Amino acid sequence: MKILVCISKSPDTTAKIAFTDNNTKFATDGVQWIINPYDEWYALVRAIELKEKDASTVIHLVTVGAADADPIIRKALALGGDEAIRVNADTNDSYFIATQIAEVAKQGGYDLVFTGKETIDFNGSSIGGMVAECLEAPYIALAIKFEVEGSKATVTREIEGGEEECEVNLPAVISCQKGMAEARIPNMRGIMAARTRPLKVVEPVAADHLTAVVNFELPPAKAGVKLVPADNPAELVRLLHEEAKVI
Amino acid sequence: MPVLIFIDQSEGQVKKASIEAICYGVAVAEQTGDTAEGVILGKVTDDIAALGKYGLQKIHHVDNEALNHFDAQVFTGAIAQVIDAIKSKVIIFSNNADGKHIAPRLSVKLKAGLVTGAVALPDTTNGFVVKKTVFSGKAFANIAINTDIKIIALNPNSYEITARGDAKAEILSFSAQVGATKVRVTGVNKVKGEVPLSEADIVVSGGRGLRGPENWGMIEELAKLLGAATACSRPVADAHWRPHHEHVGQTGLAIAPNLYIAIGISGAIQHLAGVNRSKTIVVINKDPEAPFFKAADYGIVGDAFEIVPKIIEEVKKLKGVA
Ligand SMILES: Cc1cc2nc3c(=O)[nH]c(=O)nc-3n(C[C@H](O)[C@H](O)[C@H](O)COP(=O)(O)OP(=O)(O)OC[C@H]3O[C@@H](n4cnc5c(N)ncnc54)[C@H](O)[C@@H]3O)c2cc1C
Ligand SMILES: Nc1ncnc2c1ncn2[C@@H]1O[C@H](COP(=O)(O)O)[C@@H](O)[C@H]1O
């Protein structure tokens, strides 16, 4: 089985969110970059678990990004993966990114494409569905469990207020979230071995950009907390009822 | 060129998130001087004509055996045929689980720009610009959609539901070519009788400060009294004190209820990322330095084990419950 795992680079979860150039660009000064947590913890780790069960499994990683994404994709390779591909393009447009990933997927003939549930910077949750449509493959998003046997996968996905279990024939595209895999830490052996694993850089295929960022805004600052004395919970209930009008 | 709203349903019942999407779509149609129409797929038991009261004029109903189970590919195909038939240029989804499956597929199929996570009406003064949350609720981005057809997926709990009278929507049966499903649904496991977290107006949430699963009784009692859903911080779900689907935050569910009550949660940045869009935040924590107080509207510094039972008594009084 051949699995393609989509890896994106995102700012560390504690990064300060600020903007420059008239609020048109994210201020990257001092920002630590990480593998998007959903891609690492769930998509990649689940792929590695599948390979541990069946050693013939091949894992390729793909990222669409500029050269500054190399440390991230290399870190992902250190966790596990046989080969990585970086499509050399710097963009935020989901359609453009998905077109590139779909092209890599077509060339490689994968049985499975794993993405994270969403990127923690743009919160699009759309690349997986777009890739699936490009490939005319089924798509199951927000997967919390994934098992595969031969060419049939059993997937549990989150729905409002519960879970749905379904079966799907491969090839398929799956977006992964919490529940998919057990946590793990990269070991030194993996990091050393990753140095010899290939990172291929390919140029993008022609594709349109359908959207463009105009600018960013920060939410208005909170007025500040109104503290109620611990011995007067009645006052809190009154405020919620009469002032905030939420209960 | 009507604005088309996808009406998502579960077991025949229209989801609340879709009513929000309808109200939003009707307002978009007003802006662009168009009418608003809906599309619903599969067997329906709700009185969908009544959705006319939100300003929806027509509903295209595609009733086909193959649409009774969810398969994003098949759903996308059916919706695309409706769009083609009525020449719609703006399509609205809720950014809920089903919306996250269909909207991106439709975007590729129609080559229509998509903005997910929208929180406000589009600005059409100069192009078509949609405001969405980014950085897990820590900021917003204004995104221009530069294609002829535009798709918006509205974040749940971001747009107010308002009825506009008592008109009935006209129900039109639409026969679409429906492809073969590739996804077979084999089981649905719903938490019965509880409010789904993603749709709840009020959420009562507990953290590590509650010390163990045996102490969740008061959280559940308060939630029940308020008609609220329960949630928790990540370490609580990781320790299996609470089920995984209750985990909110950066790596869990992002929610935006009217009221979020955080009990014994420190307010780490990753937790805030999932709850900072809540309209009112109440924090109960024994540590006055807990970062959550900075993000809160109301707070009590003190021991949750003393305070929460008293709050329960007060809410009972308010609701006239013995
Ligand atoms: C990449 C990444 C992603 C993460 N994603 C998430 C996420 O999605 N969601 C999430 O929640 N966390 C997430 N975390 C973890 C996060 O950083 C915090 O560790 C976590 O939120 C802390 O949970 P907590 O507030 O329940 O526990 P603690 O931080 O231990 O806080 C417990 C609080 O309870 C208070 N307390 C103790 N006893 C009482 C009492 N008797 N009465 C009242 N108050 C009391 C304490 O003062 C303290 O403030 C993530 C971390 C990382 C690195
Ligand atoms: N530039 C990218 N390169 C590779 N994969 C990506 C990229 N952007 C997003 N993805 C994948 O698509 C998922 C969903 O991203 P998004 O739709 O942008 O929220 C992510 O979790 C990644 O797995």
XYZ file of C-alpha atoms and ligand atoms in Angstrom:
645
model
C 0.000 0.000 0.000
C 1.188 3.513 -0.857
C 0.204 6.401 1.374
C 0.685 10.094 0.656
C 0.679 12.277 3.780
C 0.120 16.023 3.340
C 2.338 18.091 5.595
C 1.986 21.804 6.158
C 4.070 24.216 8.136
C 2.364 26.252 10.829
C 3.365 28.710 13.525
C 3.863 27.208 16.974
C 0.599 27.092 18.956
C 1.920 29.703 21.399
C 3.144 32.124 18.689
C 2.099 35.743 19.099
C -0.377 36.647 16.381
C 0.466 40.019 14.833
C 0.468 41.496 11.329
C 2.716 43.789 9.300
C 2.606 45.680 5.971
C -0.663 47.412 6.699
C -2.101 44.232 8.207
C -1.634 42.299 4.993
C 1.028 39.855 6.223
C 1.507 37.643 9.258
C 4.442 38.953 11.345
C 6.873 36.038 11.274
C 9.609 37.665 13.395
C 10.516 35.381 16.271
C 7.898 32.822 15.255
C 8.815 29.161 15.722
C 7.542 26.935 12.932
C 6.214 23.471 13.538
C 4.568 20.684 11.573
C 0.842 21.459 11.655
C -0.221 19.400 14.704
C -3.025 17.519 12.910
C -0.650 16.508 10.126
C 1.994 15.276 12.543
C 0.068 13.732 15.419
C -2.734 12.129 13.469
C -2.104 11.861 9.710
C 1.604 11.034 9.784
C 1.593 8.959 12.954
C -1.366 6.883 11.728
C 0.505 6.236 8.475
C 3.547 5.127 10.483
C 1.369 2.808 12.579
C -0.006 1.236 9.391
C 3.537 0.686 8.178
C 4.473 -0.921 11.472
C 1.655 -3.412 10.948
C 2.504 -4.041 7.319
C 6.136 -3.429 6.426
C 5.405 -3.314 2.701
C 3.598 0.009 3.200
C 5.275 2.969 1.521
C 4.856 6.453 2.978
C 5.520 9.576 0.965
C 5.161 13.086 2.316
C 4.177 16.139 0.334
C 4.247 19.808 1.130
C 3.458 22.777 -1.054
C 5.733 25.565 0.065
C 8.853 27.632 -0.446
C 12.350 26.515 0.619
C 11.606 27.660 4.180
C 9.345 24.607 4.493
C 12.352 22.264 4.109
C 13.176 22.037 7.851
C 9.546 21.110 8.533
C 9.282 18.409 5.902
C 12.658 17.038 7.031
C 11.410 16.871 10.590
C 8.367 14.981 9.346
C 10.676 12.575 7.473
C 12.546 12.018 10.718
C 9.322 10.875 12.347
C 8.724 8.405 9.570
C 8.322 8.327 5.823
C 10.296 6.958 2.930
C 10.513 10.000 0.753
C 9.349 13.594 0.700
C 8.252 15.887 -2.095
C 8.140 19.654 -1.883
C 6.205 21.469 -4.572
C 8.013 24.749 -4.853
C 5.247 27.343 -4.542
C 4.396 29.906 -1.902
C 0.666 30.534 -1.665
C -2.343 30.524 0.633
C -4.923 29.697 -2.007
C -6.429 26.309 -1.143
C -7.425 25.499 -4.715
C -3.897 26.074 -5.969
C -2.395 23.967 -3.173
C -4.914 21.158 -3.679
C -4.263 21.089 -7.423
C -0.550 20.573 -6.727
C -1.148 17.807 -4.202
C -3.580 16.094 -6.575
C -0.952 16.193 -9.310
C 1.622 14.538 -7.039
C -1.018 11.999 -6.022
C -1.846 11.171 -9.655
C 1.822 10.737 -10.549
C 2.497 8.486 -7.567
C -0.606 6.294 -7.773
C -1.346 6.247 -4.036
C -3.993 4.111 -2.359
C -4.503 6.644 0.368
C -4.044 10.356 0.843
C -4.012 11.553 4.468
C -4.380 15.210 5.420
C -4.801 16.896 8.775
C -8.254 18.109 9.754
C -7.162 21.709 9.213
C -4.161 23.999 9.311
C -3.973 25.903 12.583
C -3.162 29.184 10.831
C -5.701 29.419 7.990
C -8.235 26.962 9.414
C -9.426 26.061 5.923
C -10.335 22.416 6.480
C -10.732 22.234 2.745
C -7.571 20.891 1.093
C -8.550 17.224 1.589
C -11.978 17.619 -0.010
C -10.489 19.559 -2.897
C -7.808 16.935 -3.521
C -10.478 14.217 -3.432
C -12.580 16.022 -6.032
C -9.525 16.503 -8.278
C -8.903 12.751 -8.013
C -12.607 11.842 -8.206
C -11.991 9.812 -5.076
C -14.193 9.447 -2.006
C -13.416 11.749 0.904
C -14.002 11.258 4.586
C -13.199 14.236 6.772
C -12.677 14.527 10.517
C -11.743 10.866 10.828
C -11.124 9.650 14.364
C -10.461 5.980 13.560
C -9.031 4.292 10.516
C -8.418 0.629 9.725
C -7.574 -0.925 6.409
C -7.808 -4.453 5.045
C -6.812 -5.091 1.476
C -8.509 -2.424 -0.602
C -11.242 -1.672 1.925
C -10.985 0.847 4.739
C -13.203 1.214 7.783
C -13.378 4.791 8.982
C -15.117 6.446 11.916
C -15.809 10.121 11.435
C -17.081 12.793 13.761
C -20.581 14.117 13.126
C -22.615 16.600 15.182
C -23.163 15.009 18.556
C -21.662 11.639 17.736
C -19.797 9.379 15.358
C -20.513 7.630 12.097
C -18.791 4.472 10.952
C -18.399 3.773 7.283
C -16.624 1.586 4.774
C -14.909 2.873 1.701
C -12.947 1.321 -1.128
C -9.478 2.670 -1.816
C -8.181 4.926 -3.226
C -9.604 7.491 -0.831
C -8.712 10.780 0.812
C -9.023 11.037 4.592
C -8.677 14.085 6.862
C -7.386 13.085 10.266
C -7.955 14.366 13.760
C -7.658 13.380 17.372
C -8.254 9.702 18.046
C -6.570 8.480 14.852
C -3.226 7.576 16.389
C -1.194 7.216 19.556
C 1.208 9.997 20.495
C 4.906 9.422 19.848
C 8.233 11.243 20.047
C 10.882 11.028 17.294
C 13.914 8.972 18.251
C 17.487 9.851 17.357
C 17.824 6.851 15.071
C 14.953 8.115 12.998
C 16.450 11.581 12.809
C 19.794 10.208 11.608
C 18.180 7.870 9.102
C 16.071 10.723 7.709
C 19.195 12.472 6.440
C 19.586 9.838 3.798
C 15.933 9.826 2.768
C 15.296 11.852 -0.356
C 13.573 15.229 -0.406
C 12.564 15.954 -3.989
C 11.742 19.474 -5.044
C 9.382 19.808 -8.000
C 7.974 22.868 -9.734
C 4.219 23.493 -9.566
C 1.848 22.752 -12.420
C -0.140 25.673 -13.799
C -3.239 26.412 -11.724
C -5.420 29.401 -10.923
C -5.743 31.200 -7.636
C -9.431 31.545 -6.792
C -9.075 33.633 -3.632
C -6.712 36.252 -2.219
C -6.079 37.610 1.261
C -7.057 41.284 1.433
C -5.947 41.884 5.022
C -6.077 40.631 8.606
C -7.748 41.964 11.734
C -7.289 41.245 15.403
C -10.434 40.831 17.494
C -11.354 43.831 19.660
C -9.813 43.623 23.124
C -12.051 42.344 25.915
C -13.319 45.020 28.308
C -11.795 43.128 31.231
C -13.175 40.602 33.633
C -15.866 41.507 36.145
C -14.963 39.611 39.305
C -17.706 38.461 41.636
C -16.806 37.651 45.281
C -16.606 33.915 45.995
C -19.248 34.162 48.706
C -21.814 35.703 46.370
C -22.548 33.294 43.482
C -26.081 34.724 43.415
C -24.590 37.902 41.992
C -22.953 35.946 39.163
C -26.244 34.293 38.253
C -27.979 37.683 38.378
C -25.364 39.252 36.063
C -25.636 36.397 33.587
C -29.417 36.683 33.608
C -29.902 40.459 33.663
C -26.742 41.990 32.234
C -25.297 39.472 29.776
C -28.777 37.964 29.178
C -27.310 34.559 28.419
C -29.264 32.424 30.898
C -29.601 34.379 -9.912
C -30.717 33.121 -6.523
C -28.416 32.584 -3.598
C -28.522 28.848 -2.848
C -28.287 27.498 0.684
C -27.486 23.859 1.412
C -29.914 22.643 4.084
C -28.177 19.949 6.070
C -30.352 17.425 7.829
C -29.936 14.439 10.081
C -32.560 11.693 10.217
C -34.992 13.989 8.436
C -34.518 16.935 10.790
C -32.966 20.203 9.679
C -29.872 21.088 11.695
C -29.725 24.343 13.635
C -26.493 25.241 11.854
C -28.441 25.161 8.580
C -31.038 27.603 9.880
C -28.169 29.976 10.598
C -26.893 29.395 7.064
C -30.384 30.124 5.700
C -30.641 33.414 7.625
C -27.163 34.346 6.422
C -27.954 33.394 2.819
C -31.198 35.399 2.883
C -29.219 38.444 4.063
C -26.633 37.919 1.303
C -29.467 37.738 -1.238
C -30.837 41.027 0.087
C -27.428 42.615 -0.416
C -27.138 41.432 -3.985
C -30.808 42.010 -4.836
C -31.503 38.318 -5.442
C -33.821 35.750 -3.945
C -32.771 32.966 -1.600
C -33.471 29.310 -2.314
C -32.527 26.127 -0.520
C -31.488 22.636 -1.513
C -32.116 19.598 0.669
C -31.168 16.010 -0.090
C -32.686 12.722 1.024
C -35.737 11.826 3.042
C -37.120 14.651 5.165
C -39.576 14.473 8.057
C -39.423 18.123 9.171
C -41.918 20.617 7.781
C -39.416 22.264 5.468
C -41.982 24.608 3.901
C -41.973 26.349 7.295
C -38.371 27.434 6.600
C -40.022 30.127 4.484
C -40.377 32.135 7.641
C -36.640 32.867 7.504
C -37.020 34.405 4.066
C -36.372 31.348 1.911
C -38.603 31.399 -1.181
C -38.076 27.981 -2.704
C -36.569 24.706 -1.625
C -35.292 22.197 -4.168
C -35.744 18.754 -2.715
C -33.805 15.884 -4.226
C -35.338 12.774 -2.766
C -33.449 9.694 -3.833
C -32.701 6.452 -2.045
C -28.961 6.956 -2.608
C -29.061 10.248 -0.699
C -30.301 8.821 2.574
C -26.730 8.126 3.617
C -23.998 10.689 3.421
C -21.458 10.394 0.624
C -19.758 13.721 -0.063
C -19.076 12.871 -3.710
C -22.674 11.952 -4.488
C -24.068 14.917 -2.545
C -21.726 17.289 -4.375
C -22.877 15.942 -7.727
C -26.558 16.432 -6.883
C -26.054 19.973 -5.544
C -24.033 20.939 -8.620
C -26.993 19.981 -10.832
C -29.332 22.215 -8.855
C -26.848 25.092 -9.096
C -26.626 24.587 -12.817
C -30.405 24.494 -13.223
C -31.129 27.666 -11.270
C -27.911 29.480 -12.286
C -26.946 30.302 -8.747
C -23.767 32.351 -8.248
C -23.484 32.346 -4.463
C -23.751 29.103 -2.499
C -23.890 28.953 1.285
C -23.008 26.034 3.564
C -22.652 25.698 7.285
C -19.017 25.020 8.129
C -20.135 21.922 10.048
C -19.040 18.320 9.483
C -21.083 17.789 6.293
C -20.281 21.281 4.989
C -16.572 20.533 5.410
C -17.040 17.501 3.165
C -19.094 19.057 0.401
C -18.027 22.702 0.058
C -14.385 21.966 -0.912
C -15.464 19.342 -3.460
C -17.966 21.740 -4.976
C -15.292 24.435 -5.112
C -13.181 22.233 -7.381
C -16.112 20.929 -9.387
C -17.369 24.421 -10.248
C -13.986 26.098 -10.007
C -15.623 28.451 -7.540
C -13.615 30.246 -4.857
C -14.417 29.045 -1.349
C -14.125 30.750 2.021
C -14.695 28.485 5.025
C -15.203 29.707 8.577
C -17.028 32.895 7.575
C -18.224 35.029 10.489
C -19.833 38.034 8.773
C -21.762 38.999 5.662
C -19.620 39.551 2.565
C -18.473 43.061 1.768
C -19.589 43.677 -1.817
C -18.600 47.349 -2.084
C -15.401 46.456 -3.883
C -15.405 42.900 -5.198
C -16.625 40.133 -2.909
C -14.758 39.947 0.382
C -15.585 37.524 3.186
C -14.357 37.771 6.772
C -13.285 34.475 8.311
C -11.545 33.304 11.471
C -7.868 32.422 11.201
C -5.231 31.369 13.723
C -7.886 29.359 15.563
C -10.007 32.363 16.447
C -7.101 34.588 17.451
C -7.562 36.766 14.344
C -9.714 37.326 11.274
C -8.790 37.487 7.612
C -10.705 39.255 4.869
C -10.576 37.061 1.791
C -11.536 38.158 -1.718
C -13.260 35.550 -3.855
C -12.265 36.232 -7.440
C -14.437 33.766 -9.347
C -17.853 34.094 -10.945
C -19.396 31.527 -8.598
C -18.669 31.975 -4.911
C -19.004 29.525 -2.037
C -19.146 30.470 1.633
C -19.138 28.069 4.598
C -20.480 29.894 7.646
C -19.079 29.064 11.075
C -21.758 27.648 13.390
C -23.041 30.131 15.995
C -21.754 33.124 14.029
C -24.972 34.462 12.572
C -28.182 35.189 14.390
C -31.383 33.324 13.586
C -34.274 35.719 12.946
C -37.718 34.869 11.618
C -39.192 37.343 9.147
C -42.866 36.449 9.125
C -44.833 33.311 8.464
C -44.463 32.762 4.720
C -44.120 29.209 3.445
C -41.330 28.171 1.111
C -42.360 26.539 -2.135
C -41.107 22.943 -2.256
C -39.920 21.840 -5.676
C -39.020 18.264 -6.276
C -35.773 18.103 -8.260
C -34.732 14.946 -10.019
C -30.977 14.732 -10.252
C -28.721 12.128 -11.778
C -27.312 10.492 -8.694
C -24.014 8.648 -8.928
C -23.207 5.377 -7.184
C -22.094 5.796 -3.582
C -18.577 4.711 -2.700
C -19.019 5.230 1.015
C -21.229 2.785 2.929
C -22.415 3.981 6.294
C -22.349 0.996 8.657
C -23.272 2.616 11.958
C -24.196 5.850 13.658
C -23.458 6.372 17.308
C -25.111 9.476 18.716
C -24.953 10.600 22.271
C -28.666 10.418 23.055
C -30.563 13.143 24.822
C -27.638 15.524 25.114
C -27.061 18.784 23.306
C -24.345 18.367 20.641
C -21.373 20.470 21.698
C -20.952 22.146 18.314
C -24.544 23.394 18.353
C -24.929 24.277 22.033
C -25.839 27.817 23.120
C -24.350 27.223 26.546
C -21.347 25.063 27.397
C -20.166 24.069 30.871
C -16.561 22.923 30.770
C -14.228 21.379 33.319
C -10.447 21.096 33.569
C -7.790 19.358 35.596
C -8.764 21.490 38.582
C -11.683 19.102 39.111
C -9.210 16.377 40.130
C -11.018 13.334 38.727
C -13.955 11.978 36.724
C -15.898 11.268 39.917
C -16.282 15.020 40.421
C -18.135 15.690 37.155
C -21.562 15.264 38.749
C -21.869 18.963 39.498
C -20.708 19.901 36.003
C -23.381 17.679 34.483
C -26.025 18.951 36.864
C -25.280 22.588 36.076
C -25.254 21.803 32.358
C -28.585 20.036 32.566
C -30.185 22.932 34.422
C -28.952 25.389 31.796
C -29.772 23.171 28.807
C -26.056 23.192 28.109
C -23.535 20.797 26.595
C -20.488 19.689 28.573
C -16.884 20.102 27.441
C -13.402 19.666 28.878
C -9.755 20.602 28.471
C -7.354 18.332 26.632
C -5.574 16.717 29.600
C -8.988 15.726 30.946
C -9.844 13.883 27.717
C -6.323 12.433 27.474
C -6.680 11.000 30.985
C -10.044 9.488 29.911
C -11.911 11.375 32.610
C -14.245 12.522 29.853
C -14.950 11.285 26.300
C -12.711 12.590 23.529
C -15.478 14.395 21.695
C -15.784 16.809 24.637
C -12.222 18.106 24.178
C -12.213 21.728 23.063
C -9.254 23.826 21.944
C -6.638 24.089 19.268
C -6.510 20.341 18.740
C -10.098 19.609 19.725
C -13.378 21.175 18.765
C -13.614 24.943 18.222
C -16.881 26.267 19.578
C -18.615 29.640 19.791
C -21.520 29.378 22.244
C -23.308 32.345 23.787
C -22.027 31.335 27.191
C -18.916 29.314 28.084
C -18.409 28.472 31.738
C -14.855 27.274 32.453
C -14.372 25.528 35.781
C -10.895 24.585 36.989
C -9.289 25.315 33.619
C -6.130 27.438 33.553
C -6.773 29.016 30.153
C -3.694 27.901 28.205
C -3.416 29.549 24.800
C -4.251 26.253 23.077
C -7.425 25.919 25.110
C -8.450 29.522 24.409
C -8.003 28.900 20.686
C -11.079 26.683 20.744
C -13.331 28.840 22.903
C -12.314 32.458 22.377
C -15.208 33.096 19.996
C -17.720 32.450 22.785
C -19.828 35.538 23.348
C -19.670 35.495 27.146
C -16.988 33.665 29.117
C -17.260 32.869 32.825
C -14.204 31.565 34.663
C -14.164 29.852 38.042
C -10.629 29.195 39.243
C -8.962 29.243 42.635
C -5.846 30.915 41.253
C -6.325 34.671 40.689
C -3.344 34.584 38.296
C -4.902 31.960 35.998
C -4.516 33.288 32.433
C -8.157 32.499 31.685
C -9.296 35.544 33.687
C -7.735 37.770 30.994
C -10.062 36.287 28.396
C -13.123 36.223 30.671
C -16.134 38.499 30.977
C -17.097 37.343 34.456
C -15.097 35.449 37.020
C -15.031 34.072 40.524
C -11.730 33.417 42.268
C -12.316 30.476 44.549
C -12.731 26.750 45.056
C -14.980 25.189 42.429
C -16.114 22.515 44.875
C -17.662 25.216 47.070
C -18.821 27.622 44.380
C -20.406 25.389 41.751
C -22.957 23.757 44.107
C -24.007 27.255 45.208
C -24.369 28.384 41.594
C -26.531 25.330 40.973
C -28.816 26.380 43.849
C -29.068 29.915 42.452
C -29.865 28.701 38.950
C -32.543 26.427 40.392
C -34.097 29.440 42.079
C -33.931 31.423 38.855
C -35.543 28.629 36.859
C -38.052 27.872 39.594
C -36.803 24.290 39.957
C -37.176 22.728 43.394
C 0.358 21.753 20.481
C -0.535 21.754 21.674
C -1.918 21.671 21.490
C -2.783 21.693 22.600
N -4.127 21.656 22.380
C -4.971 21.792 23.442
C -6.391 21.831 23.253
O -6.902 21.683 22.128
N -7.187 21.993 24.326
C -6.687 22.130 25.602
O -7.485 22.302 26.543
N -5.352 22.069 25.813
C -4.495 21.904 24.774
N -3.154 21.836 25.006
C -2.691 21.771 26.412
C -2.626 23.126 27.093
O -1.367 23.716 26.838
C -2.805 22.986 28.613
O -1.841 22.104 29.116
C -4.196 22.487 29.035
O -5.202 23.252 28.417
C -4.351 22.578 30.538
O -5.570 21.987 30.948
P -6.265 22.441 32.297
O -6.496 23.899 32.289
O -7.444 21.566 32.504
O -5.206 22.010 33.410
P -4.173 22.917 34.262
O -3.352 23.778 33.378
O -3.508 21.949 35.146
O -5.121 23.862 35.070
C -5.954 23.479 36.114
C -6.540 24.754 36.688
O -7.484 24.425 37.710
C -7.341 25.330 38.768
N -7.843 24.647 39.979
C -7.259 23.639 40.682
N -8.065 23.278 41.684
C -9.160 24.056 41.644
C -10.339 24.168 42.431
N -10.557 23.363 43.490
N -11.259 25.102 42.092
C -11.061 25.915 41.038
N -9.976 25.856 40.246
C -9.028 24.937 40.553
C -5.870 25.644 38.823
O -5.662 26.917 39.445
C -5.502 25.669 37.334
O -5.635 26.975 36.786
C -2.261 21.790 23.916
C -0.874 21.857 24.100
C -0.017 21.835 23.008
C 1.460 21.932 23.236
N 0.790 23.855 1.727
C 0.407 22.599 2.021
N 1.158 21.545 1.639
C 0.787 20.270 1.921
N -0.325 19.962 2.576
C -1.117 20.971 2.982
C -0.803 22.335 2.728
N -1.781 23.105 3.256
C -2.659 22.258 3.833
N -2.274 20.971 3.658
C -2.932 19.748 4.169
O -4.344 19.943 4.172
C -4.849 19.899 5.512
C -5.995 20.873 5.656
O -5.538 22.179 5.373
P -6.517 23.423 5.222
O -7.589 23.024 4.283
O -5.655 24.503 4.694
O -7.022 23.707 6.619
C -3.646 20.160 6.400
O -3.830 19.615 7.685
C -2.532 19.482 5.608
O -2.532 18.091 5.823
